[in-house]
Short mmCIF file of C-alpha atoms in Angstrom, two decimals:
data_model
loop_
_atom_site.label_atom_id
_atom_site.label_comp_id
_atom_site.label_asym_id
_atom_site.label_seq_id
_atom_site.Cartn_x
_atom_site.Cartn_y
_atom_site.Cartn_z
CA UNK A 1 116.44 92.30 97.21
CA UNK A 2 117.19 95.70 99.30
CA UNK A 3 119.68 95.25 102.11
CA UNK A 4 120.80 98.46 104.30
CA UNK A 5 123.43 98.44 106.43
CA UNK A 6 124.26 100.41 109.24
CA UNK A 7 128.34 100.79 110.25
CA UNK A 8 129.05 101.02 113.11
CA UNK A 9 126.93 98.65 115.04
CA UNK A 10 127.83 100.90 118.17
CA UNK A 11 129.32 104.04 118.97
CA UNK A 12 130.43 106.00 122.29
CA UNK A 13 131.50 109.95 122.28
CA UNK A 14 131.37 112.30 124.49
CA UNK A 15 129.05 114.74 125.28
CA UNK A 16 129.20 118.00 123.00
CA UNK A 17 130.93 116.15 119.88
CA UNK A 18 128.97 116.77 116.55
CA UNK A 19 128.55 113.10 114.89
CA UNK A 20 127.54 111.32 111.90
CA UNK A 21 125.63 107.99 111.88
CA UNK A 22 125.87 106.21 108.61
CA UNK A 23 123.36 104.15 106.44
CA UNK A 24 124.15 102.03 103.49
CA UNK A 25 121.82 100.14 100.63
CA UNK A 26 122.17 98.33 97.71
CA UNK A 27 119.31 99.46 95.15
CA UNK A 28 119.65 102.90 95.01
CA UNK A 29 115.75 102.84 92.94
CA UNK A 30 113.79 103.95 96.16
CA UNK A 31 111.41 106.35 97.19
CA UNK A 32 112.04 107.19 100.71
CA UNK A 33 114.20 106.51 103.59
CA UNK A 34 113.50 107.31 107.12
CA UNK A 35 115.43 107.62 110.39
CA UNK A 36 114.23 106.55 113.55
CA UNK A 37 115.22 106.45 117.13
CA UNK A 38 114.37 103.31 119.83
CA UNK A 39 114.97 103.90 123.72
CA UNK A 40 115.84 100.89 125.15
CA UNK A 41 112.41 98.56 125.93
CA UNK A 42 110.38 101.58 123.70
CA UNK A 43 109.04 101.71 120.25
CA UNK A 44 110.69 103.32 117.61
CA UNK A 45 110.14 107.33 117.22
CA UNK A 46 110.50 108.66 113.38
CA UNK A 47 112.91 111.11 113.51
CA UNK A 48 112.94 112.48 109.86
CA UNK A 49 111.52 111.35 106.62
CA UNK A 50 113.61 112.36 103.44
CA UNK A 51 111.61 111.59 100.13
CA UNK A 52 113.86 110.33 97.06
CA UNK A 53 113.84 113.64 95.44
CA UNK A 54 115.56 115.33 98.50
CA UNK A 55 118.82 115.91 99.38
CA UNK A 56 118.29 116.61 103.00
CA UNK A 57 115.88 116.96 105.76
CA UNK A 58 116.67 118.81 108.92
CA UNK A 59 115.41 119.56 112.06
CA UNK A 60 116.52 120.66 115.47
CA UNK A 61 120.42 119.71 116.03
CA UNK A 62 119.46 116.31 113.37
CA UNK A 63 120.18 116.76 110.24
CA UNK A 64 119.85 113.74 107.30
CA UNK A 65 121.23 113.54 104.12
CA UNK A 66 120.56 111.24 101.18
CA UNK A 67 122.80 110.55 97.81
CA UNK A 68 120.39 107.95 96.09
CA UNK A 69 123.29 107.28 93.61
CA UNK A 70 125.68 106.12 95.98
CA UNK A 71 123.29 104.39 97.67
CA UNK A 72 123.53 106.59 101.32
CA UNK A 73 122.40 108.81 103.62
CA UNK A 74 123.81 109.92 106.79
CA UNK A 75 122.25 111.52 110.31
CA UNK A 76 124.70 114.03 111.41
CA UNK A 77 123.61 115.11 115.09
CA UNK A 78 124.93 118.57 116.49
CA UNK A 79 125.76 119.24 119.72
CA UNK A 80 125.42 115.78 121.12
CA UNK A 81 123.64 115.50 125.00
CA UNK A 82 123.61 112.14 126.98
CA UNK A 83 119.47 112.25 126.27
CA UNK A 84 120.99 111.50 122.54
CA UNK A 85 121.92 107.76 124.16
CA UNK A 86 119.80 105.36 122.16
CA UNK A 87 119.36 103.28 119.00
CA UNK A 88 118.99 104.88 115.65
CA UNK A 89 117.59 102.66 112.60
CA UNK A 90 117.16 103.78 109.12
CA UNK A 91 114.61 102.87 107.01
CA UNK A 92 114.42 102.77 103.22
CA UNK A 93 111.45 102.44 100.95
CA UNK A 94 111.47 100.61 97.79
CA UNK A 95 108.20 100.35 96.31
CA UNK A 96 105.66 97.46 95.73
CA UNK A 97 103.57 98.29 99.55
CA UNK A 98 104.25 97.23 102.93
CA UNK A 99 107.16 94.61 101.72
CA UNK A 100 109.12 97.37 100.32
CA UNK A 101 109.88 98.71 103.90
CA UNK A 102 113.67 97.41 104.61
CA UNK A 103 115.32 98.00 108.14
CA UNK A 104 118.67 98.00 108.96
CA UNK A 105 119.72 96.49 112.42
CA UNK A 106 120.63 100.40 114.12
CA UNK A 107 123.48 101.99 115.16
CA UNK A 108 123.52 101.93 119.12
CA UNK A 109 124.69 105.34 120.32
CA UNK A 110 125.91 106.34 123.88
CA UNK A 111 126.92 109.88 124.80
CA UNK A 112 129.35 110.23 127.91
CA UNK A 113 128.62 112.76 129.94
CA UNK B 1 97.59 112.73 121.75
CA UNK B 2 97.87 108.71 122.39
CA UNK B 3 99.28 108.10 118.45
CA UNK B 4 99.69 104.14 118.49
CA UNK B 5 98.55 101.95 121.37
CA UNK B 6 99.11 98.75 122.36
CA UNK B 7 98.77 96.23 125.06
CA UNK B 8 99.26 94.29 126.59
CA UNK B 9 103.17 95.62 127.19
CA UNK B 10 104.31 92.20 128.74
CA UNK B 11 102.83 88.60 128.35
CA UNK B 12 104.42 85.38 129.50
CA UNK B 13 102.46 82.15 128.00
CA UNK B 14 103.01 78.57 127.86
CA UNK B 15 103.75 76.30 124.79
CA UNK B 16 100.61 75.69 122.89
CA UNK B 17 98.30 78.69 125.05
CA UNK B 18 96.53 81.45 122.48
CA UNK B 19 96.82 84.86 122.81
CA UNK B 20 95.32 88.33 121.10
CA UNK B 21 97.52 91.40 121.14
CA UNK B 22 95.57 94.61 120.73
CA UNK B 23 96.55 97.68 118.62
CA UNK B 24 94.44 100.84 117.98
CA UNK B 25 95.54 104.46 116.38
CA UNK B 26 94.22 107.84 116.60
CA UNK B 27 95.74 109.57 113.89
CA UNK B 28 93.00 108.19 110.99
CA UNK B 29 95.57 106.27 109.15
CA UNK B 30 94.73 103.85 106.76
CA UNK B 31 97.26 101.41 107.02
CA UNK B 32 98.17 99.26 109.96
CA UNK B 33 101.40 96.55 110.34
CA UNK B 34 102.35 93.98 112.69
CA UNK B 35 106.47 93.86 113.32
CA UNK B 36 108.18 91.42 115.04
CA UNK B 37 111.76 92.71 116.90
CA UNK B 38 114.35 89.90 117.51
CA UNK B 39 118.21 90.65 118.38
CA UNK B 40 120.28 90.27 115.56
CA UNK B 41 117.29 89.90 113.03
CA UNK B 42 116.23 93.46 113.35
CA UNK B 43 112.73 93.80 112.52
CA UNK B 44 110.44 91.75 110.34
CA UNK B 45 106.96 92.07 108.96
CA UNK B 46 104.39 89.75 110.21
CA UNK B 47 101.18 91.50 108.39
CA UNK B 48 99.68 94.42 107.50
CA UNK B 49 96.28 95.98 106.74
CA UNK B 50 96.35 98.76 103.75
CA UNK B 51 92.77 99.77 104.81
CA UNK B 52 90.08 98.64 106.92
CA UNK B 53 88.51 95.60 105.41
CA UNK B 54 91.74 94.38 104.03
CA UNK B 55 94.85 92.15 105.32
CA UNK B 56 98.01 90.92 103.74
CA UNK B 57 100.75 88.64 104.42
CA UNK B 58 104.28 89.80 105.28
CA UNK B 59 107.58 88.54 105.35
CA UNK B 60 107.03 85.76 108.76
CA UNK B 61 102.94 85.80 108.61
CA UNK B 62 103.38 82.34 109.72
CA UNK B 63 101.70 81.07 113.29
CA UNK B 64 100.01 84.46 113.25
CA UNK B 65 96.70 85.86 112.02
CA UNK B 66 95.04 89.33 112.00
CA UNK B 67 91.82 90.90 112.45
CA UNK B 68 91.16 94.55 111.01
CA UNK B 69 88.11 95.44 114.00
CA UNK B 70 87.57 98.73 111.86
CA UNK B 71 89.79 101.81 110.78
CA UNK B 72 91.46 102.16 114.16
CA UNK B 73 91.77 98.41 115.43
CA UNK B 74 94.29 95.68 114.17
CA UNK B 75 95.10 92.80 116.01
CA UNK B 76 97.37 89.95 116.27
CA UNK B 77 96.81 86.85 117.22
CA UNK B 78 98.68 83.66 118.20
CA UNK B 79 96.42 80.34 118.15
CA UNK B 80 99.31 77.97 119.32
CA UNK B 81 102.50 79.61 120.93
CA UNK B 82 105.49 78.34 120.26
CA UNK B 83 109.12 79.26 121.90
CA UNK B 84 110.17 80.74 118.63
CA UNK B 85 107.53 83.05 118.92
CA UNK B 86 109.79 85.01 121.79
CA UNK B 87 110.16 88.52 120.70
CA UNK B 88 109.14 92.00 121.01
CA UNK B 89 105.85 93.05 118.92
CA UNK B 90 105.24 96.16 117.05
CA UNK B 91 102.15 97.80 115.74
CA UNK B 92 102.99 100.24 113.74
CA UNK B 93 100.48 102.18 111.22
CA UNK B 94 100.99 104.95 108.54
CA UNK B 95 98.14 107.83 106.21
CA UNK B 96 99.94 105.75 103.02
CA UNK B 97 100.73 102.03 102.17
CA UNK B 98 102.82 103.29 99.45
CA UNK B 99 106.27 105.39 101.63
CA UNK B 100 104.17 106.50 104.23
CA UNK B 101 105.85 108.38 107.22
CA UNK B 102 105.97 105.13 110.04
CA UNK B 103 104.41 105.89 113.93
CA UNK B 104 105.28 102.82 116.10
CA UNK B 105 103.05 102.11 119.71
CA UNK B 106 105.48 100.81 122.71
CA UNK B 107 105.58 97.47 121.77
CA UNK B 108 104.73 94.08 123.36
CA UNK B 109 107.19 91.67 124.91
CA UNK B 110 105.82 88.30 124.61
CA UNK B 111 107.89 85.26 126.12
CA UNK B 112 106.55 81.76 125.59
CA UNK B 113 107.67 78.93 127.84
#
C-alpha cells in the first residue's frame, strides 16, 4: 500500500527566504503526484500537477520536482511572502481509480514578516 | 467561475438526526468524490462517482451514502449521525477518474452532538 510522507510537519522562516517543502513515498510505480495548498477553514487549491514522465513543473515563484526512483518530489517556493502562510499537501497517484489517490498529512508553513 | 460548490459550510446535528450535504461543479467533469478531513488522519475517501449514473465505495463509505442527481450534482448523505462522524467534508471532482488534476469546493464542517 502507498504511504507519503511529508517532513517537516511544520515550518516557520522569514519572509524573503527561498524554501523547499519535501514529499516522500514508498512505491515509486505511480502516475502522478500533485501539490496542493489549504488556508486554514478552506478547501484545498491544486497548485501544480507533475505527470510521472516529468521531472518538473513550474509556475510563478513554485516550482516542483519529482525523482520517481527515489521515491520524491519537492516544492521549492522563491521569494517567500507572509500570503505563502498555509498548509501544503502532496498528492500521489497510483493507479487502479479513485483509491489510488494517497495524501500525505501537509507540511504547515508560516512566513514571518 | 464558481468551480466546486458546496453547502451547507457549517452544520451542527444531534446523535441519530439525518442530513444531505450538497455538491455541484461547473467545470463538466466527469468524476465526483466525497473526502472526509480529520486532524491527524489527513484525508480519507468516503465515495466517489466516475460518471453520472455511477457510484463507488471508498476507503470509510461506511454510515454514508451518495446520490449522483446528474453530471453536475453529487451528494452525501448521513441517515443516522453519529459523534464519529465530526469532521470537515470535501467534494472534490476531476475531467479523469484515472490521475485527473483534483478541484476541491470549501468544504463542510459538520459537528454531531
Amino acid at each position: 500500500k502507498q504511504e507519503v510522507t511529508q517532513i517537516p510537519a511544520a515550518l516557520s522562516v522569514p519572509e524573503g527566504e527561498n524554501l523547499v517543502l519535501n514529499c516522500s513515498f514508498t512505491d515509486s510505480a505511480i502516475y502522478n503526484l500533485q501539490w496542493f495548498r489549504q488556508d486554514p477553514g478552506k478547501g484545498l487549491t491544486s497548485l501544480l500537477l507533475i505527470q510521472s514522465s516529468q521531472r518538473e513543473q513550474t509556475s510563478g515563484r513554485l516550482n516542483a520536482s519529482l525523482d520517481k526512483s527515489s521515491g520524491r518530489s519537492t516544492l521549492y517556493i522563491a521569494a517567500s511572502q507572509p500570503g505563502d502562510s498555509a498548509t501544503y499537501l502532496c498528492a500521489v497517484y497510483s493507479g487502479g481509480g479513485a483509491d489510488g489517490l494517497t495524501f500525505g498529512k501537509g507540511t504547515h508553513l508560516i512566513i514571518q514578516p | 467561475n464558481a468551480g466546486v460548490t458546496q453547502t451547507p459550510k457549517f452544520q451542527v446535528l444531534k446523535t441519530g438526526q439525518s442530513m444531505t450535504l450538497q455538491c455541484a461543479q461547473d467545470m463538466n467533469h466527469n468524476s465526483m468524490y466525497w473526502y472526509r478531513q480529520d486532524p491527524g488522519m489527513g484525508l480519507r475517501l468516503i465515495y466517489y462517482s466516475a460518471s453520472e449514473g455511477t457510484t463507488d465505495k471508498g476507503e470509510v463509505p461506511n454510515g454514508y451514502n451518495v446520490s449522483r442527481l446528474n453530471k453536475r450534482e453529487f451528494s452525501l448523505r448521513l441517515e443516522s449521525a453519529a459523534p464519529s462522524q465530526t469532521s470537515v467534508y470535501f467534494c472534490a471532482s476531476s475531467g479523469s477518474l484515472i490521475g485527473g488534476e483534483l478541484f476541491f469546493g470549501e468544504g463542510s464542517r459538520l459537528t454531531v452532538l
